[in-house]
């Protein structure tokens, strides 16, 4: 059962995409985020498939998949429901029975070639209708209908889903996909990825190995240059498949955090302190093996970085910019978790990426100037807390 944390994860990913691409509405950003994850297409291309708006006839988006071996193309038709409040996601289904019936009625008009549909002022909708009719005439079309929401349940009654599946198959020769919050979390934290096996050498004996329950952990120190050389391919390109289970998107160096990371790498006087400034790298794998020696080489199967993606990308950018000597001065904290159950691995990915951030204002509260200001406001008495009254209430 999906939780508040799952809901917040999806919401934050959509909010990030909305801000980054200057999308006006959360509902539209939701569509973009799902299509991007489903089909791995560029955000600029997605705009061509979004119908959502006035006179959309209940179809929010569509996507043509390439022809299968038998030459038949698949048209994916989407309807989305969303909420920005977890309380709403909990208390009701996203799609009610009348919503489902309305979808069937509208699709019937397309399948029966209702010419009045082409009079819709929504250009993308009329384009879709004409493309579908052309494909029908050629007999080269498969159809999949998607109902997707960020609710706990899109349709909670399994019997209703089964009835809808039968109706869609009988009327439209179509398949049905009903996705809720659980399916979205699985989509955003991808399970299907190419395994990456590699060996990493830790530094000295500064490591420990422990096992608890279903997880084995090795925590140690690794040289940043050693790590970067292991995660690039023969063309000196970063192997992006090592981030398939990392739910955070790299934000490039124009963000404040990544700019700070990069500046620390650049500064020769600072990069030796990188270890103390940085949270390190968190990795999950299917198995790990190492000898009990100084600077052991750890052999990892199915290596995935689930936290620290921004650090890796910033280091790689510095590597491309001929700062290898600077990177050689940098050590990183490395946490490796061997997980036999991939669900636990995904939980580690979620939890390590959704910790409450330390805000700049929180850091500034420990600045000597701020402490002095707070003390003055409290009258400067030696037995008075430096915290403000509001802070003491918390």
CSV table of C-alpha atoms in Angstrom, one decimal:
chain,number,residue,atom,x,y,z
A,1,UNK,CA,0.0,0.0,0.0
A,2,UNK,CA,1.4,3.4,-1.0
A,3,UNK,CA,2.2,5.8,1.7
A,4,UNK,CA,2.5,9.6,2.3
A,5,UNK,CA,6.2,9.3,1.5
A,6,UNK,CA,5.4,7.6,-1.9
A,7,UNK,CA,2.9,10.4,-2.6
A,8,UNK,CA,5.4,13.1,-1.7
A,9,UNK,CA,8.1,11.4,-3.8
A,10,UNK,CA,5.9,11.6,-6.9
A,11,UNK,CA,4.6,15.1,-6.1
A,12,UNK,CA,8.1,16.4,-5.7
A,13,UNK,CA,9.3,14.9,-9.0
A,14,UNK,CA,6.3,16.5,-10.8
A,15,UNK,CA,6.8,19.8,-9.1
A,16,UNK,CA,10.5,19.8,-10.1
A,17,UNK,CA,9.6,19.1,-13.7
A,18,UNK,CA,6.9,21.8,-13.6
A,19,UNK,CA,9.4,24.4,-12.4
A,20,UNK,CA,12.3,23.3,-14.6
A,21,UNK,CA,10.3,23.4,-17.9
A,22,UNK,CA,8.0,26.3,-16.8
A,23,UNK,CA,4.8,24.3,-17.1
A,24,UNK,CA,1.9,26.3,-15.9
A,25,UNK,CA,-0.3,23.6,-14.4
A,26,UNK,CA,0.5,20.7,-12.1
A,27,UNK,CA,-1.9,18.4,-14.0
A,28,UNK,CA,0.0,19.0,-17.2
A,29,UNK,CA,3.4,18.5,-15.6
A,30,UNK,CA,1.9,15.1,-14.3
A,31,UNK,CA,1.2,14.1,-17.9
A,32,UNK,CA,4.7,15.1,-19.0
A,33,UNK,CA,6.4,13.2,-16.1
A,34,UNK,CA,4.6,10.0,-16.8
A,35,UNK,CA,5.1,10.0,-20.6
A,36,UNK,CA,8.8,10.9,-20.1
A,37,UNK,CA,9.3,7.9,-17.8
A,38,UNK,CA,7.2,5.5,-19.8
A,39,UNK,CA,8.7,6.1,-23.2
A,40,UNK,CA,12.0,7.8,-22.4
A,41,UNK,CA,11.3,10.6,-24.8
A,42,UNK,CA,12.6,14.2,-24.7
A,43,UNK,CA,10.4,16.7,-22.9
A,44,UNK,CA,10.1,18.8,-26.1
A,45,UNK,CA,8.7,15.9,-28.0
A,46,UNK,CA,6.1,15.1,-25.4
A,47,UNK,CA,4.3,18.3,-26.2
A,48,UNK,CA,3.3,16.8,-29.5
A,49,UNK,CA,1.3,14.1,-27.7
A,50,UNK,CA,-0.5,16.1,-25.1
A,51,UNK,CA,-4.2,16.9,-25.9
A,52,UNK,CA,-5.3,18.0,-22.4
A,53,UNK,CA,-7.3,21.2,-22.6
A,54,UNK,CA,-10.5,22.5,-23.9
A,55,UNK,CA,-12.4,20.2,-26.3
A,56,UNK,CA,-9.9,17.3,-25.6
A,57,UNK,CA,-12.9,14.9,-25.6
A,58,UNK,CA,-11.6,13.2,-22.4
A,59,UNK,CA,-8.3,12.2,-23.9
A,60,UNK,CA,-5.4,13.9,-22.1
A,61,UNK,CA,-2.6,12.4,-24.2
A,62,UNK,CA,-1.7,9.7,-26.7
A,63,UNK,CA,1.5,8.0,-28.0
A,64,UNK,CA,2.1,5.9,-31.0
A,65,UNK,CA,4.5,3.0,-30.4
A,66,UNK,CA,6.6,1.6,-33.2
A,67,UNK,CA,5.2,-1.3,-35.3
A,68,UNK,CA,5.6,-4.7,-33.8
A,69,UNK,CA,7.0,-7.7,-35.6
A,70,UNK,CA,3.6,-8.3,-37.3
A,71,UNK,CA,3.6,-4.7,-38.5
A,72,UNK,CA,0.8,-3.5,-36.3
A,73,UNK,CA,1.3,-0.1,-34.5
A,74,UNK,CA,0.0,0.5,-31.0
A,75,UNK,CA,-1.9,3.7,-30.1
A,76,UNK,CA,-1.8,4.4,-26.3
A,77,UNK,CA,-4.7,6.6,-25.1
A,78,UNK,CA,-4.4,8.2,-21.7
A,79,UNK,CA,-6.7,9.8,-19.2
A,80,UNK,CA,-5.1,11.2,-16.0
A,81,UNK,CA,-6.5,12.2,-12.6
A,82,UNK,CA,-4.4,13.9,-10.0
A,83,UNK,CA,-4.5,15.6,-6.6
A,84,UNK,CA,-2.0,17.7,-4.8
A,85,UNK,CA,-3.3,16.6,-1.4
A,86,UNK,CA,-2.5,13.2,0.2
A,87,UNK,CA,-5.8,13.4,2.1
A,88,UNK,CA,-7.7,13.4,-1.2
A,89,UNK,CA,-5.6,10.6,-2.6
A,90,UNK,CA,-6.6,8.4,0.4
A,91,UNK,CA,-10.3,8.9,0.8
A,92,UNK,CA,-11.7,8.2,-2.7
A,93,UNK,CA,-11.1,6.5,-6.0
A,94,UNK,CA,-9.7,8.7,-8.8
A,95,UNK,CA,-12.0,7.3,-11.4
A,96,UNK,CA,-15.7,6.8,-10.5
A,97,UNK,CA,-18.1,4.6,-12.4
A,98,UNK,CA,-19.6,7.5,-14.3
A,99,UNK,CA,-16.1,8.6,-15.4
A,100,UNK,CA,-15.4,5.1,-16.8
A,101,UNK,CA,-18.8,5.0,-18.6
A,102,UNK,CA,-18.1,8.5,-20.1
A,103,UNK,CA,-14.7,7.3,-21.4
A,104,UNK,CA,-16.4,4.3,-23.1
A,105,UNK,CA,-19.1,6.5,-24.7
A,106,UNK,CA,-16.5,8.9,-26.1
A,107,UNK,CA,-14.3,6.2,-27.5
A,108,UNK,CA,-17.3,4.6,-29.2
A,109,UNK,CA,-17.7,7.8,-31.2
A,110,UNK,CA,-14.1,7.6,-32.5
A,111,UNK,CA,-14.5,3.9,-33.3
A,112,UNK,CA,-17.8,4.6,-35.2
A,113,UNK,CA,-16.2,7.4,-37.1
A,114,UNK,CA,-18.4,10.2,-35.9
A,115,UNK,CA,-17.5,13.0,-38.4
A,116,UNK,CA,-18.5,15.7,-36.1
A,117,UNK,CA,-15.4,15.0,-34.0
A,118,UNK,CA,-13.2,16.7,-36.7
A,119,UNK,CA,-15.0,20.0,-35.9
A,120,UNK,CA,-13.4,20.2,-32.5
A,121,UNK,CA,-11.3,23.3,-32.2
A,122,UNK,CA,-8.6,21.3,-30.4
A,123,UNK,CA,-6.2,20.7,-33.2
A,124,UNK,CA,-4.2,17.9,-31.5
A,125,UNK,CA,-7.5,16.0,-30.8
A,126,UNK,CA,-8.6,16.2,-34.4
A,127,UNK,CA,-5.1,15.1,-35.5
A,128,UNK,CA,-5.3,12.1,-33.3
A,129,UNK,CA,-8.7,11.1,-34.6
A,130,UNK,CA,-7.6,11.4,-38.2
A,131,UNK,CA,-4.5,9.4,-37.5
A,132,UNK,CA,-6.5,6.6,-35.8
A,133,UNK,CA,-9.0,6.4,-38.7
A,134,UNK,CA,-6.2,6.2,-41.2
A,135,UNK,CA,-4.6,3.4,-39.2
A,136,UNK,CA,-8.0,1.6,-38.9
A,137,UNK,CA,-8.4,1.7,-42.6
A,138,UNK,CA,-5.0,0.1,-43.1
A,139,UNK,CA,-5.8,-2.5,-40.4
A,140,UNK,CA,-2.5,-1.9,-38.6
A,141,UNK,CA,-3.5,-0.7,-35.2
A,142,UNK,CA,-3.5,-2.1,-31.7
A,143,UNK,CA,-5.0,0.0,-28.8
A,144,UNK,CA,-4.2,0.4,-25.2
A,145,UNK,CA,-6.3,2.5,-22.9
A,146,UNK,CA,-4.6,3.9,-19.8
A,147,UNK,CA,-6.2,5.3,-16.6
A,148,UNK,CA,-3.5,6.8,-14.4
A,149,UNK,CA,-3.7,8.7,-11.2
A,150,UNK,CA,-1.6,9.6,-8.2
A,151,UNK,CA,-4.3,8.3,-5.9
A,152,UNK,CA,-3.9,5.3,-3.6
A,153,UNK,CA,-6.5,3.7,-5.8
A,154,UNK,CA,-7.5,4.7,-9.3
A,155,UNK,CA,-10.3,2.1,-9.0
A,156,UNK,CA,-10.4,0.1,-5.8
A,157,UNK,CA,-13.0,-2.5,-6.8
A,158,UNK,CA,-11.2,-5.2,-8.7
A,159,UNK,CA,-14.5,-6.5,-10.1
A,160,UNK,CA,-15.1,-3.1,-11.7
A,161,UNK,CA,-11.7,-3.1,-13.2
A,162,UNK,CA,-12.3,-6.6,-14.6
A,163,UNK,CA,-15.7,-5.6,-16.0
A,164,UNK,CA,-14.1,-2.5,-17.6
A,165,UNK,CA,-11.3,-4.7,-19.1
A,166,UNK,CA,-13.9,-7.0,-20.7
A,167,UNK,CA,-15.9,-4.0,-22.1
A,168,UNK,CA,-12.9,-2.3,-23.6
A,169,UNK,CA,-11.7,-5.6,-25.2
A,170,UNK,CA,-15.2,-6.4,-26.7
A,171,UNK,CA,-15.9,-2.9,-28.0
A,172,UNK,CA,-12.5,-1.7,-29.1
A,173,UNK,CA,-10.3,-4.8,-29.2
A,174,UNK,CA,-8.2,-2.8,-26.8
A,175,UNK,CA,-6.1,-3.6,-23.6
A,176,UNK,CA,-6.6,-1.7,-20.4
A,177,UNK,CA,-4.0,-0.4,-17.9
A,178,UNK,CA,-5.2,1.0,-14.6
A,179,UNK,CA,-2.3,2.6,-12.6
A,180,UNK,CA,-2.3,4.1,-9.2
A,181,UNK,CA,0.3,5.5,-6.8
A,182,UNK,CA,2.1,2.1,-6.4
A,183,UNK,CA,2.6,1.7,-10.1
A,184,UNK,CA,3.9,5.3,-10.4
A,185,UNK,CA,6.5,4.7,-7.7
A,186,UNK,CA,7.7,1.6,-9.5
A,187,UNK,CA,7.8,3.5,-12.8
A,188,UNK,CA,9.8,6.4,-11.3
A,189,UNK,CA,12.2,4.0,-9.6
A,190,UNK,CA,12.8,1.8,-12.6
A,191,UNK,CA,13.3,-1.9,-12.1
A,192,UNK,CA,14.3,-2.8,-15.7
A,193,UNK,CA,17.9,-1.8,-16.2
A,194,UNK,CA,21.0,-3.3,-17.7
A,195,UNK,CA,23.1,-4.7,-14.9
A,196,UNK,CA,26.5,-3.1,-14.3
A,197,UNK,CA,29.2,-5.2,-12.6
A,198,UNK,CA,32.5,-3.5,-11.5
A,199,UNK,CA,35.3,-3.6,-8.9
A,200,UNK,CA,36.0,-0.7,-6.6
A,201,UNK,CA,39.1,-0.3,-4.5
A,202,UNK,CA,38.6,1.2,-1.0
A,203,UNK,CA,41.3,3.3,0.7
A,204,UNK,CA,43.3,1.7,3.5
A,205,UNK,CA,41.6,-0.1,6.4
A,206,UNK,CA,39.1,2.8,6.9
A,207,UNK,CA,36.1,0.6,6.3
A,208,UNK,CA,33.7,-1.8,8.2
A,209,UNK,CA,31.5,-4.6,7.1
A,210,UNK,CA,28.3,-5.5,8.8
A,211,UNK,CA,25.1,-7.5,8.2
A,212,UNK,CA,21.7,-6.8,9.6
A,213,UNK,CA,18.6,-8.7,8.5
A,214,UNK,CA,18.3,-8.8,4.7
A,215,UNK,CA,21.0,-6.2,4.1
A,216,UNK,CA,24.8,-6.4,4.2
A,217,UNK,CA,26.6,-3.1,4.4
A,218,UNK,CA,30.2,-2.1,3.7
A,219,UNK,CA,31.1,1.5,4.6
A,220,UNK,CA,34.5,2.9,3.6
A,221,UNK,CA,36.4,5.6,1.8
A,222,UNK,CA,37.2,5.7,-1.9
A,223,UNK,CA,39.3,8.1,-4.0
A,224,UNK,CA,37.0,10.2,-6.3
A,225,UNK,CA,39.3,9.7,-9.3
A,226,UNK,CA,39.2,5.9,-8.8
A,227,UNK,CA,35.4,6.0,-8.7
A,228,UNK,CA,35.0,8.2,-11.7
A,229,UNK,CA,37.3,6.0,-13.8
A,230,UNK,CA,35.1,3.0,-13.0
A,231,UNK,CA,31.8,4.6,-13.9
A,232,UNK,CA,32.8,5.9,-17.4
A,233,UNK,CA,32.9,3.8,-20.5
A,234,UNK,CA,35.5,3.4,-23.2
A,235,UNK,CA,34.4,6.7,-24.8
A,236,UNK,CA,34.9,8.6,-21.5
A,237,UNK,CA,31.1,8.9,-21.2
A,238,UNK,CA,29.3,8.6,-17.9
A,239,UNK,CA,27.4,5.3,-17.7
A,240,UNK,CA,24.0,6.7,-17.0
A,241,UNK,CA,22.5,3.2,-16.5
A,242,UNK,CA,24.2,3.2,-13.0
A,243,UNK,CA,21.5,5.7,-12.0
A,244,UNK,CA,18.4,3.8,-13.0
A,245,UNK,CA,17.4,3.3,-9.4
A,246,UNK,CA,18.3,6.9,-8.4
A,247,UNK,CA,15.0,8.8,-8.3
A,248,UNK,CA,16.7,12.2,-8.5
A,249,UNK,CA,17.4,13.9,-11.8
A,250,UNK,CA,20.8,15.6,-12.1
A,251,UNK,CA,20.1,19.3,-12.2
A,252,UNK,CA,23.2,20.4,-14.0
A,253,UNK,CA,25.7,22.9,-12.6
A,254,UNK,CA,23.2,25.8,-12.8
A,255,UNK,CA,21.7,24.8,-9.4
A,256,UNK,CA,23.1,26.2,-6.2
A,257,UNK,CA,24.0,22.8,-4.7
A,258,UNK,CA,25.9,21.6,-7.8
A,259,UNK,CA,27.6,24.9,-8.3
A,260,UNK,CA,29.0,24.6,-4.7
A,261,UNK,CA,30.1,21.0,-5.4
A,262,UNK,CA,31.9,22.1,-8.6
A,263,UNK,CA,33.6,25.1,-7.0
A,264,UNK,CA,35.0,22.9,-4.2
A,265,UNK,CA,36.4,20.6,-6.8
A,266,UNK,CA,38.0,23.5,-8.7
A,267,UNK,CA,39.5,25.2,-5.6
A,268,UNK,CA,42.9,23.5,-4.9
A,269,UNK,CA,42.9,24.7,-1.3
A,270,UNK,CA,39.4,23.3,-0.7
A,271,UNK,CA,39.2,20.0,-2.5
A,272,UNK,CA,41.1,18.1,0.1
A,273,UNK,CA,38.3,19.0,2.5
A,274,UNK,CA,35.7,17.7,0.1
A,275,UNK,CA,35.2,14.5,2.2
A,276,UNK,CA,34.0,16.7,5.2
A,277,UNK,CA,31.7,18.8,3.1
A,278,UNK,CA,30.0,16.1,1.1
A,279,UNK,CA,27.4,13.4,2.1
A,280,UNK,CA,29.1,10.8,0.0
A,281,UNK,CA,27.8,8.1,-2.3
A,282,UNK,CA,25.2,5.4,-1.5
A,283,UNK,CA,25.3,2.3,-3.7
A,284,UNK,CA,23.1,-0.9,-3.8
A,285,UNK,CA,24.1,-4.1,-5.4
A,286,UNK,CA,23.0,-7.8,-5.7
A,287,UNK,CA,26.2,-9.1,-4.2
A,288,UNK,CA,29.6,-7.9,-3.0
A,289,UNK,CA,32.9,-9.7,-2.3
A,290,UNK,CA,36.1,-8.5,-0.9
A,291,UNK,CA,39.2,-9.7,0.9
A,292,UNK,CA,40.0,-8.7,4.5
A,293,UNK,CA,43.0,-6.7,3.6
A,294,UNK,CA,44.2,-3.1,3.4
A,295,UNK,CA,42.7,-1.2,0.5
A,296,UNK,CA,40.4,-4.1,-0.5
A,297,UNK,CA,38.9,-4.4,-4.0
A,298,UNK,CA,35.2,-4.9,-3.7
A,299,UNK,CA,33.6,-6.8,-6.5
A,300,UNK,CA,30.0,-5.6,-7.0
A,301,UNK,CA,27.2,-7.3,-9.1
A,302,UNK,CA,24.4,-5.1,-10.4
A,303,UNK,CA,25.9,-1.8,-9.2
A,304,UNK,CA,23.5,1.1,-8.7
A,305,UNK,CA,24.1,4.6,-7.3
A,306,UNK,CA,20.9,5.6,-5.4
A,307,UNK,CA,22.2,8.7,-3.6
A,308,UNK,CA,25.0,11.0,-4.6
A,309,UNK,CA,24.1,11.4,-8.3
A,310,UNK,CA,24.7,15.1,-8.2
A,311,UNK,CA,28.2,14.6,-6.7
A,312,UNK,CA,29.1,12.0,-9.4
A,313,UNK,CA,27.9,14.3,-12.2
A,314,UNK,CA,29.8,17.3,-10.8
A,315,UNK,CA,33.0,15.2,-10.5
A,316,UNK,CA,32.5,13.9,-14.0
A,317,UNK,CA,32.0,17.4,-15.4
A,318,UNK,CA,35.3,18.4,-13.6
A,319,UNK,CA,37.0,15.4,-15.1
A,320,UNK,CA,35.9,16.4,-18.6
A,321,UNK,CA,37.2,19.9,-17.9
A,322,UNK,CA,40.7,18.6,-17.3
A,323,UNK,CA,40.6,18.8,-13.5
A,324,UNK,CA,41.7,15.2,-12.9
A,325,UNK,CA,44.6,16.3,-10.6
A,326,UNK,CA,42.1,18.1,-8.4
A,327,UNK,CA,39.8,15.0,-8.3
A,328,UNK,CA,42.8,12.8,-7.3
A,329,UNK,CA,42.9,14.9,-4.0
A,330,UNK,CA,39.3,14.1,-3.2
A,331,UNK,CA,38.1,11.2,-1.0
A,332,UNK,CA,34.5,10.2,-0.7
A,333,UNK,CA,32.5,8.4,1.9
A,334,UNK,CA,31.1,5.2,0.2
A,335,UNK,CA,28.2,3.2,1.5
A,336,UNK,CA,27.5,-0.1,-0.2
A,337,UNK,CA,24.4,-2.1,0.5
A,338,UNK,CA,24.1,-5.7,-0.7
A,339,UNK,CA,20.3,-6.4,-1.0
A,340,UNK,CA,18.8,-9.7,-2.1
A,341,UNK,CA,15.3,-8.2,-2.1
A,342,UNK,CA,15.1,-5.4,-4.7
A,343,UNK,CA,12.1,-3.9,-2.9
A,344,UNK,CA,14.4,-3.1,0.0
A,345,UNK,CA,16.9,-1.6,-2.5
A,346,UNK,CA,14.1,0.7,-3.8
A,347,UNK,CA,13.2,1.6,-0.2
A,348,UNK,CA,16.8,2.6,0.4
A,349,UNK,CA,16.6,4.7,-2.8
A,350,UNK,CA,13.5,6.4,-1.6
A,351,UNK,CA,14.5,7.1,2.0
A,352,UNK,CA,18.0,8.3,1.2
A,353,UNK,CA,16.6,10.7,-1.4
A,354,UNK,CA,13.7,12.1,0.6
A,355,UNK,CA,15.4,13.2,3.8
A,356,UNK,CA,14.5,16.7,5.1
A,357,UNK,CA,17.0,19.1,3.6
A,358,UNK,CA,19.1,21.5,5.8
A,359,UNK,CA,18.1,24.9,4.5
A,360,UNK,CA,20.4,27.9,4.2
A,361,UNK,CA,18.6,29.7,6.9
A,362,UNK,CA,19.1,26.7,9.3
A,363,UNK,CA,22.8,26.9,8.7
A,364,UNK,CA,22.8,30.7,9.1
A,365,UNK,CA,21.2,30.3,12.5
A,366,UNK,CA,24.6,29.0,13.8
A,367,UNK,CA,26.4,31.9,12.3
A,368,UNK,CA,28.1,34.0,15.0
A,369,UNK,CA,26.4,37.2,13.9
A,370,UNK,CA,22.9,35.5,14.1
A,371,UNK,CA,23.7,34.1,17.5
A,372,UNK,CA,24.7,37.6,18.7
A,373,UNK,CA,21.5,39.1,17.3
A,374,UNK,CA,19.4,36.4,19.0
A,375,UNK,CA,21.1,37.0,22.3
A,376,UNK,CA,20.6,40.8,22.0
A,377,UNK,CA,16.9,40.2,21.4
A,378,UNK,CA,16.7,38.0,24.6
A,379,UNK,CA,18.4,40.8,26.6
A,380,UNK,CA,21.8,39.2,26.7
A,381,UNK,CA,21.3,37.5,30.0
A,382,UNK,CA,23.8,34.7,30.6
A,383,UNK,CA,21.1,32.2,31.5
A,384,UNK,CA,18.9,32.9,28.5
A,385,UNK,CA,18.7,30.5,25.5
A,386,UNK,CA,20.2,31.8,22.3
A,387,UNK,CA,17.1,30.4,20.5
A,388,UNK,CA,14.2,32.6,19.7
A,389,UNK,CA,10.9,32.1,21.4
A,390,UNK,CA,9.5,30.6,18.3
A,391,UNK,CA,12.4,28.2,18.1
A,392,UNK,CA,11.9,27.1,21.7
A,393,UNK,CA,8.3,26.3,21.0
A,394,UNK,CA,9.5,23.9,18.3
